[in-house]
Every structure is written in C-alpha cells, then in structure tokens.
Amino acid sequence: MLSVVCVTPGTLRAEDRPTPIPAEGEVLLRVRRVGVCGTDLHIFAGRQPYLDYPRVMGHELSGTVAEAPRGSRLAAGDVVYVMPYLSCGHCVACRAGRTNCCTHLQVLGVHRDGAFTEYLCVPEPFVHRAEGVTLDQAAMVEFLAIGAHAVRRAQVSAGQRVLVVGAGPIGMGAIIFSRLRGATVTALDSRTDRLAFCAQRLGTASCVTLGAGDTEQLAALSSNEFFDVVFDATGHAAAMERGFGFVAHGGTYVLISVVQSDIRFNDPEFHKRETTLLGSRNATSEDFETVLRAMREGLIPAGLDTHRMALADVPACFPGLLDPDAGVVKAIVEC
C-alpha cells in the first residue's frame, strides 16, 4: 500500500508498505480522506514538540471499514470517522472523563503513524460510524471538535464578547461554536485573506488586522473593556503572552495553542482582572458529537475545504500548503 512518510523535517517520501494486519480488537480501515492540520505543517517544519521522526502524519480522517473484529458494532463497508486520541481508559484523567488529556495519550500521526496511507489499523473504541455526513465532512470533524472543546471549556454564553486570536482552522472552529452559543465574535490575525474569510463565511462581527493600532481597535470594539473570553490559536509564544492584555476584568483566557517554550504573564495584571486561565487540549467524544450534530443540522459553513490533493501527490504538493499566498484554509487528501 502507498504511504507518505515525513522522514525528517522538510522531507516527505512515498513508500510501498505492507497492508497492516489488525490485532485483536482493532479495525482495519481503508482511509478515504485526510485533512491536513496545522500539526502536520508543524511536523513538516520541525516544530512539533511531541514527535519523533520518521512519522506517517495525518490524524483528521474518514474512511470505510475493511475488516472489523468478530462481534463488532461495525461492519465492512461502514463509513466512519476516527477519534485520533488513543487514551488508556484508566488513568486519573480518563477516570474523570478527560480522555483528551490522558496521561498515556497516543495521537495518530504524532505519537504513532497516522493516516497518510491507504490502510490503517485503529482500536475499535475510537472508530465511529459517520452517519448523516459525507466523507469530506467526516474528515473535518476533528479540527472543528478542538474548537468546540475550547468553547465548551470557556463556557461561552449568549451576549458575551469573544476574541479569537489566530484565524486558522482551529481558530475558525472556535469562531463557529462561539457564534452558535450566541456570542459576538471578533477575529485578530495578520492575514487579511483569513480575516475576509471569517467575515464573509463565518459571520464574525469584526475583524482586526495584526499590527500598529490593533490594541486601540480592539479597545474601541469592546467599549474599552476588552473581551469576556479570549482564545489563542496562533501557535506563537509572543502572541500567547500578549493575549493576556485583551482579557476583560473577570474574563477567561483559553490557550488552544501549544508551543515549545515557557509562557509568561504579568502577575499584578492577572490578579487585578481575576483572570481565568485555561488550557484546551484536543477534544472528547462529547465535542465530536457536538460537531456532528451541527453538521447534520447544516450549521457548519460550507467552503472550509479549500484545497485537495491525491495521496500520491502529497510529497510534491504538501510544501505549497505553507505558502500564505495559496490561501489554504483546509486541505483534504484523497486516498
């Protein structure tokens, strides 16, 4: 079978590998669609903190069941999506229902080989029927679930002012689900094309371009009070540190991003505002269901999948996804 391997940062190689044989309790999937995530771009660029090379990337996937275990709730031919966060089920986090931050977490495409391949074995508990959605939609559930999880963590409510810093796919997920909860959303980003997309497709109330005068614009948009909830989805330490200043008194700051560095903030300002600081990692089955329900109800804006490529073309075409001029929101790999 064809697999695409990130051998070292910046190097992708197509390989012919044996089709895997499922172990007991595993489902053999025929991979059909894979979304390209910011994590994949960071792996390619050598900026992913939890990874060893070589690695088959890809954790946003949909497919069909090729082989299911005896007595499984799944059957050959079922269209499925995958929860790529393989949790242990018995650690302190899992016992509390926080499987997204399992102490032994294995993420497909990061800690173990992922979906840039034709066939993949996945433990059955993490494979679910994709009822009522298309293969393309099923491959986009995961990144939207990350946004949905962050919004749920922050307990966003109707009438709140929300700022999303970083208008990539994860930030867009936070925008979508904040708006579905009735919040008024502002987006801050350096890329005017991304901001235009957020305004035209996602219904943000305001968009601010990163740069001189942006703090003053954000103050004006919030009656000089700033924002009840701020989400950082930039993946940049300096931006994450700066975001503390955009949180209103009594507000909440959610770090969806993860970076390989320490994050600092001014303690007197933090306490003066009684800021609530939250980390938001991955998503749970509840968040996946939230996304699927929104998709079935037609609440997810169309056009998020802006680019496509075949699996065989990934080594040649993947580097182009890093070019801002390409205008990529979400690229889908067809297997």
CSV table of C-alpha atoms in Angstrom, one decimal:
chain,number,residue,atom,x,y,z
A,1,MET,CA,0.0,0.0,0.0
A,2,LEU,CA,1.1,3.6,-0.6
A,3,SER,CA,2.2,5.5,2.5
A,4,VAL,CA,3.7,9.0,2.7
A,5,VAL,CA,6.4,9.4,5.4
A,6,CYS,CA,7.9,12.5,6.9
A,7,VAL,CA,11.4,11.2,7.1
A,8,THR,CA,12.9,14.4,8.6
A,9,PRO,CA,11.7,18.0,8.8
A,10,GLY,CA,11.1,19.2,5.3
A,11,THR,CA,11.4,15.7,3.7
A,12,LEU,CA,8.4,13.6,2.6
A,13,ARG,CA,8.8,10.3,0.9
A,14,ALA,CA,6.3,7.9,-0.8
A,15,GLU,CA,6.8,4.3,0.3
A,16,ASP,CA,5.2,1.0,-0.6
A,17,ARG,CA,4.4,-0.7,2.8
A,18,PRO,CA,2.7,-4.0,3.6
A,19,THR,CA,-1.0,-3.7,4.3
A,20,PRO,CA,-1.3,-3.9,8.1
A,21,ILE,CA,-2.9,-6.9,9.8
A,22,PRO,CA,-5.3,-5.9,12.6
A,23,ALA,CA,-4.5,-7.1,16.1
A,24,GLU,CA,-7.2,-8.3,18.4
A,25,GLY,CA,-9.8,-5.5,19.0
A,26,GLU,CA,-8.6,-3.4,16.0
A,27,VAL,CA,-10.5,-2.3,13.0
A,28,LEU,CA,-8.7,-2.3,9.6
A,29,LEU,CA,-9.7,0.9,7.8
A,30,ARG,CA,-9.5,1.8,4.2
A,31,VAL,CA,-8.5,5.5,4.5
A,32,ARG,CA,-10.6,7.7,2.2
A,33,ARG,CA,-10.0,11.3,3.2
A,34,VAL,CA,-7.4,13.0,5.4
A,35,GLY,CA,-7.5,16.6,6.5
A,36,VAL,CA,-4.1,18.4,6.7
A,37,CYS,CA,-3.8,20.0,10.1
A,38,GLY,CA,-1.6,22.7,11.5
A,39,THR,CA,0.0,19.9,13.5
A,40,ASP,CA,1.1,18.3,10.2
A,41,LEU,CA,2.5,21.6,9.0
A,42,HIS,CA,4.4,21.9,12.2
A,43,ILE,CA,5.7,18.3,11.9
A,44,PHE,CA,6.9,19.1,8.4
A,45,ALA,CA,8.6,22.3,9.6
A,46,GLY,CA,10.2,20.5,12.6
A,47,ARG,CA,8.2,22.5,15.2
A,48,GLN,CA,6.0,19.7,16.8
A,49,PRO,CA,7.1,19.2,20.5
A,50,TYR,CA,5.8,15.6,20.9
A,51,LEU,CA,7.2,13.8,17.9
A,52,ASP,CA,10.0,11.5,16.7
A,53,TYR,CA,10.9,11.1,13.1
A,54,PRO,CA,10.3,9.3,10.8
A,55,ARG,CA,6.5,9.6,11.0
A,56,VAL,CA,3.4,9.0,8.9
A,57,MET,CA,1.4,12.1,9.5
A,58,GLY,CA,-2.4,12.6,9.5
A,59,HIS,CA,-5.0,12.4,12.2
A,60,GLU,CA,-8.1,14.0,10.7
A,61,LEU,CA,-9.5,11.1,8.8
A,62,SER,CA,-12.5,9.4,7.4
A,63,GLY,CA,-12.8,6.0,5.7
A,64,THR,CA,-14.6,2.8,5.3
A,65,VAL,CA,-14.3,-0.4,7.4
A,66,ALA,CA,-12.3,-3.0,5.5
A,67,GLU,CA,-12.3,-5.5,8.4
A,68,ALA,CA,-13.9,-5.4,11.9
A,69,PRO,CA,-13.4,-7.7,14.9
A,70,ARG,CA,-15.8,-10.6,15.5
A,71,GLY,CA,-18.9,-9.3,17.3
A,72,SER,CA,-18.1,-5.7,16.5
A,73,ARG,CA,-20.7,-3.0,16.3
A,74,LEU,CA,-19.0,-2.1,13.0
A,75,ALA,CA,-19.3,-4.0,9.7
A,76,ALA,CA,-17.3,-4.0,6.5
A,77,GLY,CA,-18.2,-1.1,4.3
A,78,ASP,CA,-19.3,1.2,7.1
A,79,VAL,CA,-18.4,4.9,6.5
A,80,VAL,CA,-16.6,6.0,9.7
A,81,TYR,CA,-14.6,8.8,11.4
A,82,VAL,CA,-11.9,8.3,13.9
A,83,MET,CA,-11.2,9.9,17.2
A,84,PRO,CA,-7.4,10.0,16.9
A,85,TYR,CA,-6.6,10.5,20.5
A,86,LEU,CA,-5.9,7.0,21.8
A,87,SER,CA,-6.5,7.2,25.5
A,88,CYS,CA,-5.7,4.4,28.1
A,89,GLY,CA,-9.1,4.5,29.8
A,90,HIS,CA,-7.8,4.0,33.4
A,91,CYS,CA,-5.5,6.9,34.3
A,92,VAL,CA,-6.5,9.8,36.5
A,93,ALA,CA,-7.7,11.9,33.5
A,94,CYS,CA,-9.6,9.1,31.9
A,95,ARG,CA,-11.4,8.2,35.1
A,96,ALA,CA,-12.6,11.8,35.3
A,97,GLY,CA,-13.9,11.6,31.7
A,98,ARG,CA,-11.0,13.8,30.5
A,99,THR,CA,-9.7,11.3,27.9
A,100,ASN,CA,-8.4,14.2,25.8
A,101,CYS,CA,-5.5,14.7,28.3
A,102,CYS,CA,-4.9,11.1,29.2
A,103,THR,CA,-1.5,10.6,30.9
A,104,HIS,CA,-0.6,7.9,28.3
A,105,LEU,CA,-2.2,9.6,25.3
A,106,GLN,CA,-1.1,8.4,21.8
A,107,VAL,CA,-2.2,10.6,19.0
A,108,LEU,CA,-2.4,9.2,15.5
A,109,GLY,CA,0.1,10.9,13.2
A,110,VAL,CA,2.1,12.3,16.2
A,111,HIS,CA,3.0,9.6,18.7
A,112,ARG,CA,2.3,6.7,16.3
A,113,ASP,CA,1.9,6.5,12.5
A,114,GLY,CA,-1.2,8.1,11.1
A,115,ALA,CA,-3.5,8.3,8.1
A,116,PHE,CA,-1.3,9.5,5.1
A,117,THR,CA,-1.6,5.9,3.9
A,118,GLU,CA,-4.2,3.6,2.2
A,119,TYR,CA,-4.9,1.3,5.2
A,120,LEU,CA,-4.7,1.9,8.9
A,121,CYS,CA,-5.4,-0.2,12.0
A,122,VAL,CA,-7.2,1.6,14.8
A,123,PRO,CA,-8.6,0.2,18.1
A,124,GLU,CA,-12.3,-0.3,17.8
A,125,PRO,CA,-13.4,2.1,20.6
A,126,PHE,CA,-12.0,5.0,18.6
A,127,VAL,CA,-13.8,4.3,15.3
A,128,HIS,CA,-17.4,5.6,14.9
A,129,ARG,CA,-20.0,5.5,12.1
A,130,ALA,CA,-20.2,8.8,10.3
A,131,GLU,CA,-24.0,8.8,10.0
A,132,GLY,CA,-25.6,11.6,8.1
A,133,VAL,CA,-22.4,13.3,6.9
A,134,THR,CA,-20.2,12.9,3.9
A,135,LEU,CA,-16.6,11.5,3.8
A,136,ASP,CA,-15.3,15.1,3.4
A,137,GLN,CA,-17.3,16.3,6.4
A,138,ALA,CA,-16.3,13.3,8.4
A,139,ALA,CA,-12.6,14.2,7.8
A,140,MET,CA,-13.2,17.7,9.2
A,141,VAL,CA,-14.9,16.7,12.4
A,142,GLU,CA,-11.7,16.5,14.4
A,143,PHE,CA,-10.4,20.1,13.9
A,144,LEU,CA,-13.8,21.5,14.5
A,145,ALA,CA,-14.1,19.5,17.7
A,146,ILE,CA,-11.0,21.1,19.0
A,147,GLY,CA,-12.7,24.5,18.6
A,148,ALA,CA,-15.9,23.2,20.1
A,149,HIS,CA,-14.0,21.8,23.1
A,150,ALA,CA,-12.3,25.1,23.8
A,151,VAL,CA,-15.6,26.9,23.6
A,152,ARG,CA,-17.2,24.4,26.0
A,153,ARG,CA,-14.2,24.8,28.4
A,154,ALA,CA,-14.7,28.5,28.4
A,155,GLN,CA,-18.5,28.2,29.0
A,156,VAL,CA,-19.1,30.8,26.3
A,157,SER,CA,-22.6,32.2,26.6
A,158,ALA,CA,-25.0,34.4,24.6
A,159,GLY,CA,-24.2,38.1,24.7
A,160,GLN,CA,-20.5,37.7,25.6
A,161,ARG,CA,-17.8,39.4,23.6
A,162,VAL,CA,-15.3,36.9,22.3
A,163,LEU,CA,-11.9,37.5,20.7
A,164,VAL,CA,-10.2,34.7,18.6
A,165,VAL,CA,-6.5,35.4,18.0
A,166,GLY,CA,-5.3,33.3,15.1
A,167,ALA,CA,-7.8,32.7,12.3
A,168,GLY,CA,-6.5,29.4,11.1
A,169,PRO,CA,-8.8,26.3,11.0
A,170,ILE,CA,-8.7,25.8,14.8
A,171,GLY,CA,-9.4,29.5,15.4
A,172,MET,CA,-12.3,29.2,12.9
A,173,GLY,CA,-13.7,26.3,14.9
A,174,ALA,CA,-13.7,28.5,18.0
A,175,ILE,CA,-15.4,31.2,16.0
A,176,ILE,CA,-18.1,28.9,14.7
A,177,PHE,CA,-19.0,27.4,18.0
A,178,SER,CA,-18.8,30.7,19.9
A,179,ARG,CA,-21.3,32.2,17.5
A,180,LEU,CA,-23.6,29.1,17.8
A,181,ARG,CA,-23.7,29.9,21.5
A,182,GLY,CA,-24.8,33.5,20.8
A,183,ALA,CA,-21.5,35.3,21.4
A,184,THR,CA,-20.3,38.3,19.4
A,185,VAL,CA,-17.0,37.3,17.9
A,186,THR,CA,-14.0,39.4,16.8
A,187,ALA,CA,-11.1,37.8,14.9
A,188,LEU,CA,-7.5,39.1,15.1
A,189,ASP,CA,-4.9,37.8,12.6
A,190,SER,CA,-2.0,39.1,10.4
A,191,ARG,CA,-3.5,37.6,7.2
A,192,THR,CA,-6.2,39.7,5.6
A,193,ASP,CA,-7.4,36.8,3.4
A,194,ARG,CA,-8.2,34.8,6.5
A,195,LEU,CA,-10.0,37.7,8.1
A,196,ALA,CA,-12.0,38.2,4.9
A,197,PHE,CA,-13.0,34.5,5.0
A,198,CYS,CA,-14.1,34.9,8.7
A,199,ALA,CA,-16.2,37.9,7.9
A,200,GLN,CA,-17.8,36.5,4.7
A,201,ARG,CA,-18.2,32.9,5.6
A,202,LEU,CA,-18.2,32.6,9.4
A,203,GLY,CA,-20.1,35.7,10.3
A,204,THR,CA,-17.6,37.4,12.7
A,205,ALA,CA,-18.9,40.8,13.9
A,206,SER,CA,-15.5,42.4,13.5
A,207,CYS,CA,-12.0,41.6,12.1
A,208,VAL,CA,-8.8,43.4,13.1
A,209,THR,CA,-5.5,43.1,11.3
A,210,LEU,CA,-2.5,42.5,13.5
A,211,GLY,CA,-0.2,45.5,13.6
A,212,ALA,CA,0.1,49.1,14.6
A,213,GLY,CA,-3.1,50.3,16.3
A,214,ASP,CA,-4.7,46.9,16.7
A,215,THR,CA,-4.9,47.3,20.5
A,216,GLU,CA,-6.8,50.5,20.1
A,217,GLN,CA,-9.1,49.0,17.6
A,218,LEU,CA,-9.9,46.1,20.0
A,219,ALA,CA,-10.5,48.5,22.8
A,220,ALA,CA,-12.9,50.6,20.7
A,221,LEU,CA,-14.8,47.4,19.6
A,222,SER,CA,-15.3,46.5,23.3
A,223,SER,CA,-16.2,49.9,24.8
A,224,ASN,CA,-12.6,49.9,26.3
A,225,GLU,CA,-13.5,46.8,28.3
A,226,PHE,CA,-11.9,44.2,26.1
A,227,PHE,CA,-13.2,40.7,25.9
A,228,ASP,CA,-15.1,38.3,28.1
A,229,VAL,CA,-13.4,35.3,26.5
A,230,VAL,CA,-10.1,35.3,24.5
A,231,PHE,CA,-9.0,32.3,22.6
A,232,ASP,CA,-5.4,32.0,21.4
A,233,ALA,CA,-4.9,29.7,18.3
A,234,THR,CA,-1.7,31.2,17.0
A,235,GLY,CA,1.0,28.7,18.0
A,236,HIS,CA,3.3,31.7,18.8
A,237,ALA,CA,4.6,32.3,22.3
A,238,ALA,CA,4.8,36.1,21.9
A,239,ALA,CA,1.2,36.2,20.7
A,240,MET,CA,0.1,34.0,23.6
A,241,GLU,CA,1.7,36.3,26.1
A,242,ARG,CA,0.3,39.4,24.5
A,243,GLY,CA,-3.2,37.9,24.6
A,244,PHE,CA,-3.4,38.3,28.4
A,245,GLY,CA,-3.9,42.0,27.8
A,246,PHE,CA,-7.0,41.5,25.7
A,247,VAL,CA,-9.0,39.8,28.5
A,248,ALA,CA,-11.6,41.9,30.3
A,249,HIS,CA,-11.7,42.1,34.1
A,250,GLY,CA,-13.3,38.9,35.3
A,251,GLY,CA,-12.7,37.3,31.9
A,252,THR,CA,-11.3,34.0,30.6
A,253,TYR,CA,-8.2,33.3,28.5
A,254,VAL,CA,-8.1,29.9,26.7
A,255,LEU,CA,-4.8,28.7,25.2
A,256,ILE,CA,-5.6,26.3,22.5
A,257,SER,CA,-2.1,26.6,21.1
A,258,VAL,CA,0.9,24.6,22.3
A,259,VAL,CA,4.5,25.8,21.9
A,260,GLN,CA,7.9,24.6,22.9
A,261,SER,CA,8.6,27.4,25.4
A,262,ASP,CA,7.5,28.9,28.7
A,263,ILE,CA,4.7,31.4,28.7
A,264,ARG,CA,5.0,34.4,31.0
A,265,PHE,CA,2.4,36.9,32.2
A,266,ASN,CA,2.3,39.9,34.5
A,267,ASP,CA,1.0,38.7,37.8
A,268,PRO,CA,-0.4,42.0,39.1
A,269,GLU,CA,-2.5,42.4,36.0
A,270,PHE,CA,-3.5,38.8,36.1
A,271,HIS,CA,-4.8,39.1,39.7
A,272,LYS,CA,-6.3,42.6,39.2
A,273,ARG,CA,-8.5,41.2,36.5
A,274,GLU,CA,-9.1,37.9,38.3
A,275,THR,CA,-8.4,36.2,35.0
A,276,THR,CA,-9.4,32.6,34.5
A,277,LEU,CA,-6.6,30.8,32.5
A,278,LEU,CA,-7.5,27.6,30.8
A,279,GLY,CA,-5.5,25.1,28.7
A,280,SER,CA,-7.5,23.4,26.0
A,281,ARG,CA,-6.2,20.1,24.6
A,282,ASN,CA,-7.7,18.1,21.8
A,283,ALA,CA,-11.4,17.1,22.3
A,284,THR,CA,-13.7,14.4,23.8
A,285,SER,CA,-16.4,12.3,22.3
A,286,GLU,CA,-18.9,14.9,23.6
A,287,ASP,CA,-17.2,17.5,21.4
A,288,PHE,CA,-17.2,15.2,18.3
A,289,GLU,CA,-20.9,14.7,18.8
A,290,THR,CA,-21.5,18.4,19.0
A,291,VAL,CA,-19.8,18.9,15.7
A,292,LEU,CA,-21.6,16.0,14.0
A,293,ARG,CA,-24.9,17.4,15.2
A,294,ALA,CA,-24.1,20.8,13.9
A,295,MET,CA,-23.1,19.3,10.5
A,296,ARG,CA,-26.3,17.3,10.2
A,297,GLU,CA,-28.3,20.5,11.0
A,298,GLY,CA,-26.5,22.5,8.4
A,299,LEU,CA,-24.9,24.8,10.9
A,300,ILE,CA,-21.3,24.5,9.7
A,301,PRO,CA,-20.5,27.0,7.0
A,302,ALA,CA,-19.6,25.5,3.6
A,303,GLY,CA,-16.3,26.0,1.9
A,304,LEU,CA,-13.8,25.2,4.7
A,305,ASP,CA,-12.2,22.6,2.5
A,306,THR,CA,-10.4,24.9,0.0
A,307,HIS,CA,-7.7,22.6,-1.4
A,308,ARG,CA,-7.4,19.0,-2.5
A,309,MET,CA,-4.7,16.6,-3.5
A,310,ALA,CA,-4.2,12.9,-4.1
A,311,LEU,CA,-2.2,10.8,-1.6
A,312,ALA,CA,0.4,10.1,-4.3
A,313,ASP,CA,0.8,13.9,-4.9
A,314,VAL,CA,1.5,14.7,-1.2
A,315,PRO,CA,5.3,14.7,-1.4
A,316,ALA,CA,5.3,17.2,-4.3
A,317,CYS,CA,2.3,19.4,-3.3
A,318,PHE,CA,2.5,19.5,0.5
A,319,PRO,CA,5.2,22.2,0.8
A,320,GLY,CA,2.9,24.5,-1.1
A,321,LEU,CA,0.4,24.4,1.7
A,322,LEU,CA,2.7,26.5,3.8
A,323,ASP,CA,2.6,29.4,1.3
A,324,PRO,CA,0.3,32.1,2.6
A,325,ASP,CA,-0.4,33.2,-1.0
A,326,ALA,CA,-2.0,29.8,-1.6
A,327,GLY,CA,-5.0,30.8,0.6
A,328,VAL,CA,-5.3,27.4,2.2
A,329,VAL,CA,-7.9,27.0,4.9
A,330,LYS,CA,-8.3,23.3,5.0
A,331,ALA,CA,-6.6,20.9,2.5
A,332,ILE,CA,-8.1,17.4,2.0
A,333,VAL,CA,-6.0,14.5,0.9
A,334,GLU,CA,-7.9,11.9,-1.2
A,335,CYS,CA,-6.8,8.4,-0.7
